Coordinates of C-alpha atoms and ligand atoms in Angstrom, one line a residue:
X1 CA 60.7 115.4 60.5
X2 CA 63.2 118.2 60.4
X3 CA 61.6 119.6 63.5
X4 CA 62.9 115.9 65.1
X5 CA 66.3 116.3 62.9
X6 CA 67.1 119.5 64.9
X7 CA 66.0 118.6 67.9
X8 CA 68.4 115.7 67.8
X9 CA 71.2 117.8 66.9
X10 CA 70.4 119.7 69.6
X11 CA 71.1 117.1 72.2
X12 CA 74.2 116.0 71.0
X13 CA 75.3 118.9 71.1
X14 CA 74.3 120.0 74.8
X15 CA 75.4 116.3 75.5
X16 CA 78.8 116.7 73.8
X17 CA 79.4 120.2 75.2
X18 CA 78.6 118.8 79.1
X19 CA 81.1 115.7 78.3
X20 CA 83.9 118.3 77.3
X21 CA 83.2 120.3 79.8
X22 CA 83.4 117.5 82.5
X23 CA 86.6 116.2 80.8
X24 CA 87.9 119.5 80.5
X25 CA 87.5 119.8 84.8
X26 CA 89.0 116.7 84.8
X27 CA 92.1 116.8 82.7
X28 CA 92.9 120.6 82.9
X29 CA 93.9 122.5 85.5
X30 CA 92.1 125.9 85.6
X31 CA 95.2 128.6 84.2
X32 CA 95.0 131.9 84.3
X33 CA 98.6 133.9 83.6
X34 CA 100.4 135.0 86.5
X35 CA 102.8 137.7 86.8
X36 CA 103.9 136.7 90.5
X37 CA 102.7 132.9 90.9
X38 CA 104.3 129.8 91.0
X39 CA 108.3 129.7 89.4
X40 CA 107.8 126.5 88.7
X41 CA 105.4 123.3 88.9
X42 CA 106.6 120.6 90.8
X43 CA 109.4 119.9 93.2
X44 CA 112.8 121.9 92.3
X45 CA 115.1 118.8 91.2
X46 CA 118.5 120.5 92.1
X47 CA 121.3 119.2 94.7
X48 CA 120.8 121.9 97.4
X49 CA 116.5 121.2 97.5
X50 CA 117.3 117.3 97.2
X51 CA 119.8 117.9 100.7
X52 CA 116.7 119.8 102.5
X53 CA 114.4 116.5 101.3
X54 CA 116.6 114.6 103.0
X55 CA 117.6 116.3 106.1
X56 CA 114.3 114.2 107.8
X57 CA 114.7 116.1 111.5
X58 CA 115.6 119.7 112.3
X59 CA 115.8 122.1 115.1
X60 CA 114.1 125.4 115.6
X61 CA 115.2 127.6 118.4
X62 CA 113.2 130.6 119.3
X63 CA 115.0 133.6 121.1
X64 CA 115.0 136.6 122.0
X65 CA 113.9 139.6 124.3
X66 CA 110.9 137.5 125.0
X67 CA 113.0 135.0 127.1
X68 CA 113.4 138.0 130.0
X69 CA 109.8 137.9 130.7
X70 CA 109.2 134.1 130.6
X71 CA 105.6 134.5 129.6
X72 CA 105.3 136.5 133.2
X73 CA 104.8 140.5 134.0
X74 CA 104.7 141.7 137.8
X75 CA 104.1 138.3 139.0
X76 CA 100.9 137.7 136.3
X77 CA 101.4 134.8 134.0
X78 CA 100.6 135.4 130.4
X79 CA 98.4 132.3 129.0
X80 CA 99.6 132.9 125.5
X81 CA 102.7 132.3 123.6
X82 CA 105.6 133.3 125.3
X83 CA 107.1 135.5 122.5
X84 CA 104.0 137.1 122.0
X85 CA 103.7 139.1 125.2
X86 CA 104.3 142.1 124.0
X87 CA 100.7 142.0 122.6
X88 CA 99.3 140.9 125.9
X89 CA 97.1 143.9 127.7
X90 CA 99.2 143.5 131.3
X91 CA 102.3 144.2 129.3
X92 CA 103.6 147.7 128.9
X93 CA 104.3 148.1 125.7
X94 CA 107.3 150.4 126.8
X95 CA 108.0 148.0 129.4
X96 CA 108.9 145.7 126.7
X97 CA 110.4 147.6 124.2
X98 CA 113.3 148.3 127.1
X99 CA 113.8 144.6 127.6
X100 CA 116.9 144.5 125.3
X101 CA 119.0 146.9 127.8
X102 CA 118.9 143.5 130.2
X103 CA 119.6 141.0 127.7
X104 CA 122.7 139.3 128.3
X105 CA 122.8 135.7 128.0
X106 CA 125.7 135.0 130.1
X107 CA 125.1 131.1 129.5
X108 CA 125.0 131.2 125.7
X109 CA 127.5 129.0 124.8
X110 CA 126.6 128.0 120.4
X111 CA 128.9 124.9 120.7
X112 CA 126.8 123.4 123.2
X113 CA 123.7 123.9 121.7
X114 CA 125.5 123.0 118.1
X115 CA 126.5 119.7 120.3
X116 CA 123.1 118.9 121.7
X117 CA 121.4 119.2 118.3
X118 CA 123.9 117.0 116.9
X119 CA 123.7 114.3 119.3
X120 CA 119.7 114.6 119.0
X121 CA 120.3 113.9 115.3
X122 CA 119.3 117.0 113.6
X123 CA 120.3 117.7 110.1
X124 CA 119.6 121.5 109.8
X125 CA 118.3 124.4 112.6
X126 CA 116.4 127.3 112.2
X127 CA 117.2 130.6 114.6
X128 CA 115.1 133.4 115.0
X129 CA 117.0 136.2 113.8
X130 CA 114.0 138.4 114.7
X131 CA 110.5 138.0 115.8
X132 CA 107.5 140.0 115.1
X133 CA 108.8 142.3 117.9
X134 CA 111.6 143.6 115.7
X135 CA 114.4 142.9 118.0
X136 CA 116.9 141.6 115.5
X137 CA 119.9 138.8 117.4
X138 CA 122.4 140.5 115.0
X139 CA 123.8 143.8 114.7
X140 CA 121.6 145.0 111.6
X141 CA 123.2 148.2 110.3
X142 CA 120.0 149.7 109.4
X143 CA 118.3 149.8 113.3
X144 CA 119.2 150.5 116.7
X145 CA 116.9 147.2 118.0
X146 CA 119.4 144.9 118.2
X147 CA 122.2 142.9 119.9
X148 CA 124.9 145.3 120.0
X149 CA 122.9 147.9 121.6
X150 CA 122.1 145.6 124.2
X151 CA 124.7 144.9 127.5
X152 CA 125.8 141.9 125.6
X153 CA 126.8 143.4 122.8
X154 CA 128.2 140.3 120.5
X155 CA 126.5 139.0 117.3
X156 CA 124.8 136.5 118.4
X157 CA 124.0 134.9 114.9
X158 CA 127.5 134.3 113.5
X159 CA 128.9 132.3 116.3
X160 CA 125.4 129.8 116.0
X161 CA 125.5 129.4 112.5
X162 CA 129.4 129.1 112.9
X163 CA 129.0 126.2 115.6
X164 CA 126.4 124.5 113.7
X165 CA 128.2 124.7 110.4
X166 CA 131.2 123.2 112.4
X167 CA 129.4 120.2 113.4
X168 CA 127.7 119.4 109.9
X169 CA 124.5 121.2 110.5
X170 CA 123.0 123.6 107.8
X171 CA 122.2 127.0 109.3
X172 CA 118.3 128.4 107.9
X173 CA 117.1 131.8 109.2
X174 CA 113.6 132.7 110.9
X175 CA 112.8 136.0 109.8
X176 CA 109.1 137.9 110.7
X177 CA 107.6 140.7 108.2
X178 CA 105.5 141.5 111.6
X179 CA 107.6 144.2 113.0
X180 CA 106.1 145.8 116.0
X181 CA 109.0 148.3 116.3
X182 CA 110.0 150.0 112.9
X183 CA 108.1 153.3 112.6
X184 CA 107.1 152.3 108.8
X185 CA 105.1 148.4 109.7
X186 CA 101.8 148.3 109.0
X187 CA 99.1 145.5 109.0
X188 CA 97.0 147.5 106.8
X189 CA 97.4 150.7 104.9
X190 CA 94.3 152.7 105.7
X191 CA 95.9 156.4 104.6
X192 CA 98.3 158.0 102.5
X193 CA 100.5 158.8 105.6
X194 CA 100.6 155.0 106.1
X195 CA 101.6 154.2 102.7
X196 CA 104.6 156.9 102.8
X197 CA 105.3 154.8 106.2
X198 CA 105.3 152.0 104.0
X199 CA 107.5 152.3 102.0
X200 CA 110.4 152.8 104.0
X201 CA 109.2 149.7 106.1
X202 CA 109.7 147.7 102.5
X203 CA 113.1 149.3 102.3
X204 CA 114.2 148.0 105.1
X205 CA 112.9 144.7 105.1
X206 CA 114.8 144.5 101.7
X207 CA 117.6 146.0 103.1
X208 CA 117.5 143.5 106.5
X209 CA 117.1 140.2 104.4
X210 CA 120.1 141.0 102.0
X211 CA 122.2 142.1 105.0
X212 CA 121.7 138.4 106.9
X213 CA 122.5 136.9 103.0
X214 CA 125.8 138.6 103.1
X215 CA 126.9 138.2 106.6
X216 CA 125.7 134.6 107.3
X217 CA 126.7 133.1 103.4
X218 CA 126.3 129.5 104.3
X219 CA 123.1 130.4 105.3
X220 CA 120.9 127.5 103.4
X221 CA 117.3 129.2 103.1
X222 CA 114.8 131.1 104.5
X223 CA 111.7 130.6 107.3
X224 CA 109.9 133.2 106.5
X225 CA 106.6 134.1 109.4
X226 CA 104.1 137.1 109.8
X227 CA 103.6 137.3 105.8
X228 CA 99.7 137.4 106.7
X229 CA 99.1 141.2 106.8
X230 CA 96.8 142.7 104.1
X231 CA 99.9 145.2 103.7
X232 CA 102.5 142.7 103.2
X233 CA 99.8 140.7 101.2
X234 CA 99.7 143.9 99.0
X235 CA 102.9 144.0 97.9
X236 CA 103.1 141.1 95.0
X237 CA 105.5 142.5 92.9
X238 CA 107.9 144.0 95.2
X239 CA 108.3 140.6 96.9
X240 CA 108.5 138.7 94.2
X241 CA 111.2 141.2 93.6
X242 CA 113.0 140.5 96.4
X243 CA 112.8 136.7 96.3
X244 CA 114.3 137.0 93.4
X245 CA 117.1 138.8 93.8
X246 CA 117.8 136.7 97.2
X247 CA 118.0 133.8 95.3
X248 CA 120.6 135.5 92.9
X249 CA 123.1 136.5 95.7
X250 CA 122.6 133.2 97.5
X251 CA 122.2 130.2 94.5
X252 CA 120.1 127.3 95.5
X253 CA 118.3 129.7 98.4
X254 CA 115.8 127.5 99.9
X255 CA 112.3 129.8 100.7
X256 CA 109.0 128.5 101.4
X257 CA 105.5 129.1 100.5
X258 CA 105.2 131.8 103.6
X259 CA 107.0 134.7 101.8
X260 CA 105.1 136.2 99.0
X261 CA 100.8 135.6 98.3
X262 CA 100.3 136.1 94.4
X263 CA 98.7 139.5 92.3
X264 CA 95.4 138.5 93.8
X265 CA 96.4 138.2 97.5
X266 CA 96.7 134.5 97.2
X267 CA 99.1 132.8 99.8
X268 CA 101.1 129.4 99.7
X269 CA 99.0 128.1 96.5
X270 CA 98.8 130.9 93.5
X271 CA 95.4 131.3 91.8
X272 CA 96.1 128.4 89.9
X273 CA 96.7 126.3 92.9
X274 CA 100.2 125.8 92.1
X275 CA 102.9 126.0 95.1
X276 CA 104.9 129.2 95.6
X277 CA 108.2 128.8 96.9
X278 CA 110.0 125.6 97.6
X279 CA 108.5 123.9 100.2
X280 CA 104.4 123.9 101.9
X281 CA 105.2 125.6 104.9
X282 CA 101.5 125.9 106.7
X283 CA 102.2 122.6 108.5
X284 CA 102.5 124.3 111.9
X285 CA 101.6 121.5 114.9
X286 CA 100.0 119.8 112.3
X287 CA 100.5 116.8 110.1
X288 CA 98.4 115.3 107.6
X289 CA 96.9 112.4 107.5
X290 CA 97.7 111.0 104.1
X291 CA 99.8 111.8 100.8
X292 CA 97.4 113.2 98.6
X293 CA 96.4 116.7 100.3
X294 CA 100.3 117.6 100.0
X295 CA 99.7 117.1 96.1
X296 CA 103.6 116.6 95.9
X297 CA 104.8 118.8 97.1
X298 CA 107.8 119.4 99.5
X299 CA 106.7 120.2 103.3
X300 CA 107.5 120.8 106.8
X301 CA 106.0 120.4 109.8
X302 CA 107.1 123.1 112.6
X303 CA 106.3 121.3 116.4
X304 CA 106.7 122.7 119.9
X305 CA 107.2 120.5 123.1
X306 CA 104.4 122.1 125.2
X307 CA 101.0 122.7 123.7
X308 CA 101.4 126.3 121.9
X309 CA 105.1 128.2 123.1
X310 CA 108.2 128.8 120.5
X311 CA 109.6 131.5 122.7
X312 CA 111.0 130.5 126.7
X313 CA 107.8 130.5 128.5
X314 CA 108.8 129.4 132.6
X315 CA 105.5 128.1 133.6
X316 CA 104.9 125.7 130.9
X317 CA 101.2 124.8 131.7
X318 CA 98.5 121.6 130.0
X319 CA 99.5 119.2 127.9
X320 CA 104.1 118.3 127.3
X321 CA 104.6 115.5 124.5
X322 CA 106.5 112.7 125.6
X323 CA 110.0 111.6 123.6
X324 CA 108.2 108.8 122.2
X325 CA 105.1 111.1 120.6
X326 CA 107.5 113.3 119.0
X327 CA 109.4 110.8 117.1
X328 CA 106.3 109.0 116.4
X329 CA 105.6 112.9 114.7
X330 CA 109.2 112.8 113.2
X331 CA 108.4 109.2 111.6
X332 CA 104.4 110.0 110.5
X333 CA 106.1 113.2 108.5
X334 CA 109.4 111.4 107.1
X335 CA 106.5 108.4 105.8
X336 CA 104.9 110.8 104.2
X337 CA 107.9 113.1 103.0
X338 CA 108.3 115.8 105.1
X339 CA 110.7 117.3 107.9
X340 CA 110.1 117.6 111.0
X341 CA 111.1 120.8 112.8
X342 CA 111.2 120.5 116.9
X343 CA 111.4 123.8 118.6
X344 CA 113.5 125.0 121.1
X345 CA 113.1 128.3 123.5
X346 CA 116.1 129.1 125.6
X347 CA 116.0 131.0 128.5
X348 CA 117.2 134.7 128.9
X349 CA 121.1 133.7 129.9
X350 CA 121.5 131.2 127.2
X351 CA 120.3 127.8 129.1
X352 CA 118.4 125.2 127.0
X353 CA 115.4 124.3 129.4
X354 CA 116.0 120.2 131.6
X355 CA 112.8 119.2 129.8
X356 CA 113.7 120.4 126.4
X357 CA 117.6 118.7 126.9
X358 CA 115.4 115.4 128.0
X359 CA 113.7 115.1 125.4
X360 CA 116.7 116.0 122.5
X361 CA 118.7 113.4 124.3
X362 CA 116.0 111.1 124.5
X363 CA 115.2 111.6 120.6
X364 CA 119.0 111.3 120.3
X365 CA 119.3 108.3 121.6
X366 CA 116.3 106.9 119.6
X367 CA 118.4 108.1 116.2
X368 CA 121.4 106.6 117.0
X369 CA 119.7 103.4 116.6
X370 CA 117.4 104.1 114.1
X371 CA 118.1 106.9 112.2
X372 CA 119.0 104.8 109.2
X373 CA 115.2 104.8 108.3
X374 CA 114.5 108.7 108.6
X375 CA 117.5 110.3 106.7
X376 CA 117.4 110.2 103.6
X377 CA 114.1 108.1 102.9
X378 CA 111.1 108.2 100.9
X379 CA 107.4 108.0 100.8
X380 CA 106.7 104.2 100.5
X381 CA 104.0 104.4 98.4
X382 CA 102.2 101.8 101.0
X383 CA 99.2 102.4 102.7
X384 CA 99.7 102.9 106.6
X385 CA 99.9 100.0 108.4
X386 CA 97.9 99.8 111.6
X387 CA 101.2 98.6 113.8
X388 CA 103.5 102.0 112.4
X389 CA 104.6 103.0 109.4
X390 CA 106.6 102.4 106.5
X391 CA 109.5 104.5 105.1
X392 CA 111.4 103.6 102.5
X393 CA 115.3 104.4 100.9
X394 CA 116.6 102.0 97.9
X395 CA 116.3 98.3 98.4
X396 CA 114.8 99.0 101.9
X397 CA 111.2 99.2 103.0
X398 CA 111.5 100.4 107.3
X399 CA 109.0 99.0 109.2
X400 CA 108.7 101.2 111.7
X401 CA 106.7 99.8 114.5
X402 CA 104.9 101.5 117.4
X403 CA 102.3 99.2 118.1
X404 CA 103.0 95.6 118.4
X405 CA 100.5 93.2 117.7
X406 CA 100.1 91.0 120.6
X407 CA 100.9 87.8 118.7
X408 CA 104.6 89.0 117.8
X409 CA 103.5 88.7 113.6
X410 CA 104.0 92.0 111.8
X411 CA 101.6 91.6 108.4
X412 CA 102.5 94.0 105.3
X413 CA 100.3 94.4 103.6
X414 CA 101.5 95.2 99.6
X415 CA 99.6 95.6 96.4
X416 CA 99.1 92.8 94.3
X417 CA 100.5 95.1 91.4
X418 CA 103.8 95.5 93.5
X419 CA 106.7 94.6 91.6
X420 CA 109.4 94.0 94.6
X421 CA 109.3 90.7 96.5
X422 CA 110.6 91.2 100.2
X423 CA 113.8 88.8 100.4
X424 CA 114.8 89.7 104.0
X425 CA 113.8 90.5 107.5
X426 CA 116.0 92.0 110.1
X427 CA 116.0 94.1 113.1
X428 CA 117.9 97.2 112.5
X429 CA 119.0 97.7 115.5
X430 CA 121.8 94.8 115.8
X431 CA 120.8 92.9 112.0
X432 CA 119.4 90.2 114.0
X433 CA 117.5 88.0 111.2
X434 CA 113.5 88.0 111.9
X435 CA 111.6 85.0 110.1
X436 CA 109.7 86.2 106.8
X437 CA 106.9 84.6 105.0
X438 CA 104.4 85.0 102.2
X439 CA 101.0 84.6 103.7
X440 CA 97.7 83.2 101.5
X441 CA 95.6 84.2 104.2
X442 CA 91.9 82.6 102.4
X443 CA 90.2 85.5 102.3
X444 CA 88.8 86.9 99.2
X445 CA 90.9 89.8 98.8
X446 CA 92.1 89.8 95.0
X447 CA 94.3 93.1 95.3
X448 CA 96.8 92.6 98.3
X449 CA 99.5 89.8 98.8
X450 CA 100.6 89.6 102.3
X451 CA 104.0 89.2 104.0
X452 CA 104.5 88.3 107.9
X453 CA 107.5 89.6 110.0
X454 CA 107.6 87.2 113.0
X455 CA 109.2 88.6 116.1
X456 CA 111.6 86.5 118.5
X457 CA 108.8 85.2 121.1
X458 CA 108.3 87.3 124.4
X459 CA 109.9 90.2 122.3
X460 CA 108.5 93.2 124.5
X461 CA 110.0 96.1 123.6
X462 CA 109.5 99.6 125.9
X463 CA 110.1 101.9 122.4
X464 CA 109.8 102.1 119.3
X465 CA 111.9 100.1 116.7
X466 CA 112.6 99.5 113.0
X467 CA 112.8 96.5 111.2
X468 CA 114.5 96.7 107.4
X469 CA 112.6 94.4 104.8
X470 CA 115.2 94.1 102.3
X471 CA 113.4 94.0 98.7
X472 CA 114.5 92.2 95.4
X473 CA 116.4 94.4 93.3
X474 CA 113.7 95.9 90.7
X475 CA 116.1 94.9 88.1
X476 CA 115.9 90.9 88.9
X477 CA 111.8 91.3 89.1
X478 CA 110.9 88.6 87.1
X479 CA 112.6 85.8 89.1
X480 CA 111.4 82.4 88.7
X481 CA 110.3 82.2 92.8
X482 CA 107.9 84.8 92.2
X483 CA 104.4 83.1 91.4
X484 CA 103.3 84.0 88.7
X485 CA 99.3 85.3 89.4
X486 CA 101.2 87.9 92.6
Ligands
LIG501 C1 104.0 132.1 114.0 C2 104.4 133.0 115.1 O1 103.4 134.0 115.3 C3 104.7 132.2 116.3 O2 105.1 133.1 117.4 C4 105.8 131.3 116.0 O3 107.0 132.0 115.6 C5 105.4 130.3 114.9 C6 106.5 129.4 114.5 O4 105.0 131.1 113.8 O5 102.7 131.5 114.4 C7 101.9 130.9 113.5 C8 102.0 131.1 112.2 C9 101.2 130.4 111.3 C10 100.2 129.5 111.8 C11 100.1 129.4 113.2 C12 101.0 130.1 114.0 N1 99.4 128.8 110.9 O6 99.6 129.0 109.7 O7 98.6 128.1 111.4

């Protein structure tokens, strides 16, 4: 009988013990204390991060000595991307590092560009300030690799940010720890000598980033690249550092999760899985497909117009996204919270590309119309609807459509739990008033309630456009129209 007693005891136990351990995986998150994770969980709540959230579209522009070449050396084209040449085998590397005594960009001219990004909508741009070749587009102090010791001489930085700024654009700065000219970089450190190198690499990087803080003060944030080296990887603590003290000289600093990788090595997400920085910043030509892999957190997405080239690449060869697929991009990220970054590669005097000024002015012209339902807007909680997409700011759920049913009848789809009833239908484009109606379609389908936008018959639009269902105030919920099983 005891024998039995114990026994049962026994299983409880090892049952109880597996139920708090399963609980335990389900309600905790694994924590282990963290000298350089995660600042903080969750988005940052302050002014300067909720002005990012809402920027919706930006601009990168990639330049620099890169441009000369074109993605071409003696006549061979180079099938990679255009700024990386330098790596490429049929590229002297000396060859190269002389480039920047025939840069001068005759053509550059910030107020156009500043003017062109403007009428394309964008909110904030990103310049390279330098690229993993080193070659820095201001006149750092502490190398001779830059702008001023090339035949153009100017700073090129403070008249961009300065024309940018002017027209109401927020100025962020591209900056690469892969520096293929300073005597101290290192991907790895294999020896004393190279940690001694090292160290004066990490100097100057320090050095660099505080130098483009204090020339460039309405500089909004960071875009940090080439933080993937074991060496830099290394280096927890002294980055951490440095973040830090950034973000004191420059208040409401905006960095993302490509600066600094945790004590153990761990980069973007810390060992606890928790963000670092302020935004996910490994959305690079890519998007995801749904809310829940960006666990909440802040993101952008970085896009080129050809297949894979930031920097000015002549022979742009496969596959060039159309207007219409990049703001189909912009409008997949802004639905699910992001910003989308289109890049930019001028040319070695300072001309934005005809196919790159297409498409900006084509985007452009799309925003001017419609751009009402990417500033500013939120993450509708709504699953995707097979005609577009949904974004949402206030009172206003966007319909924004890309594929028209062939009957002219736009169906939203809402969960029955949804407690805002859609009053009104319009175009947004001209407030024409569209016909809306609550649909009991008959089908078994307990969870949804349905809604149908009806379009003006023969409606055959050759873009894409946004319709604004205006919803009931949340305050007035309980109104007496509402049936009351919805
Ligand atoms: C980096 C650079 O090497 C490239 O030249 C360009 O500047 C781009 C914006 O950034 O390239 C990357 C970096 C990260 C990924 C892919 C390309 N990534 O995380 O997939």
């Amino acid at each position: 009988m005891k024998k039995v007693q114990f026994l049962l005891v026994l299983i409880l136990i090892t049952i109880g013990s597996v139920i708090a351990q399963v609980t335990d995986k389900d309600e905790h998150r694994a924590s282990v204390a963290l000298k350089h994770g995660a600042h903080r969980l969750g988005r940052r709540t302050d002014a300067d991060m909720e002005t990012w959230r809402n920027y919706g579209l930006g601009q990168f522009i990639h330049w620099g000595l890169y441009a000369i070449p074109g993605g071409h050396w003696k006549g061979k084209y180079y099938p990679g991307a255009a700024e990386w040449i330098r790596s490429w085998n049929d590229m002297p590397k000396e060859d190269y590092d002389n480039l920047y005594k025939q840069f001068d960009p005759k053509n550059f001219n910030p107020t156009a560009w500043a003017k062109q990004a403007k009428d394309m909508g964008v909110k904030y741009m990103i310049i390279t300030t330098k690229h993993h070749d080193g070659f820095c587009l201001w006149p750092s102090k502490y190398t001779s690799y830059t702008i001023a010791n090339t035949p153009y001489k100017k700073d090129i930085i403070k008249p961009l940010v300065d024309a940018y700024n002017a027209v109401g654009i927020d100025v962020y700065l591209y900056f690469s720890i892969i520096d293929w000219n300073h005597q101290g970089y290192r991907a790895s450190i294999q020896n004393q000598k190279d940690s001694v190198a090292y160290k004066s690499f990490k100097v100057f990087v320090r050095n660099q980033m505080k130098e483009l803080v204090t020339m460039y003060p309405t500089t909004k944030g960071f875009w940090m690249d080439g933080t993937w080296d074991k060496a830099w990887i290394d280096q927890a603590e002294f980055v951490d550092d440095l973040d830090k003290e950034l973000r004191a000289m420059s208040p409401g600093l905006i960095i993302g999760s490509r600066f600094r990788a945790d004590e153990n090595g761990k980069r973007h997400f810390d060992t606890n899985g928790d963000l670092i920085g302020d935004y996910e910043q490994g959305w690079e030509r890519n998007i995801p497909e749904n809310i829940e892999v960006l666990k909440g957190n802040d993101w952008d997405c970085v896009m080129t117009i050809p297949e894979n080239q930031w920097g000015y690449h002549s022979d742009w060869r496969g596959y060039v996204k159309t207007s219409y697929e990049l703001i189909e991009m912009l409008v997949k990220c802004r639905a699910l919270d992001g910003n989308f970054v289109l890049n930019f590669g001028p040319d070695s005097q300072g001309n934005i590309r005809p196919e790159e000024t297409r498409v900006g002015q084509e985007i452009g012209d799309w925003m001017k119309e419609n751009s009402e339902a990417i500033y500013g807007c939120k993450y509708s909680e709504l699953k995707k609807p097979d005609w577009g997409y949904y974004t949402q700011k206030g009172n206003n759920l966007y319909l924004i459509i890309f594929n028209k049913p062939i009957n002219n009848v736009l169906r939203v789809t809402l969960p029955r739990s949804y407690n805002r009833k859609p009053v009104k239908a319009y175009f947004l484009a001209g407030q024409k008033p569209l016909g809306l109606t609550r649909v009991i379609p008959g089908l078994n389908k307990e969870t949804n309630k349905y809604f149908d936008v009806t379009l003006p018959s023969g409606y055959a639009p050759d873009k894409p456009f946004v319709i604004v269902l205006e919803l009931q105030d949340s305050k007035s919920e309980n109104d007496s129209n509402q049936p009351s099983k919805i």
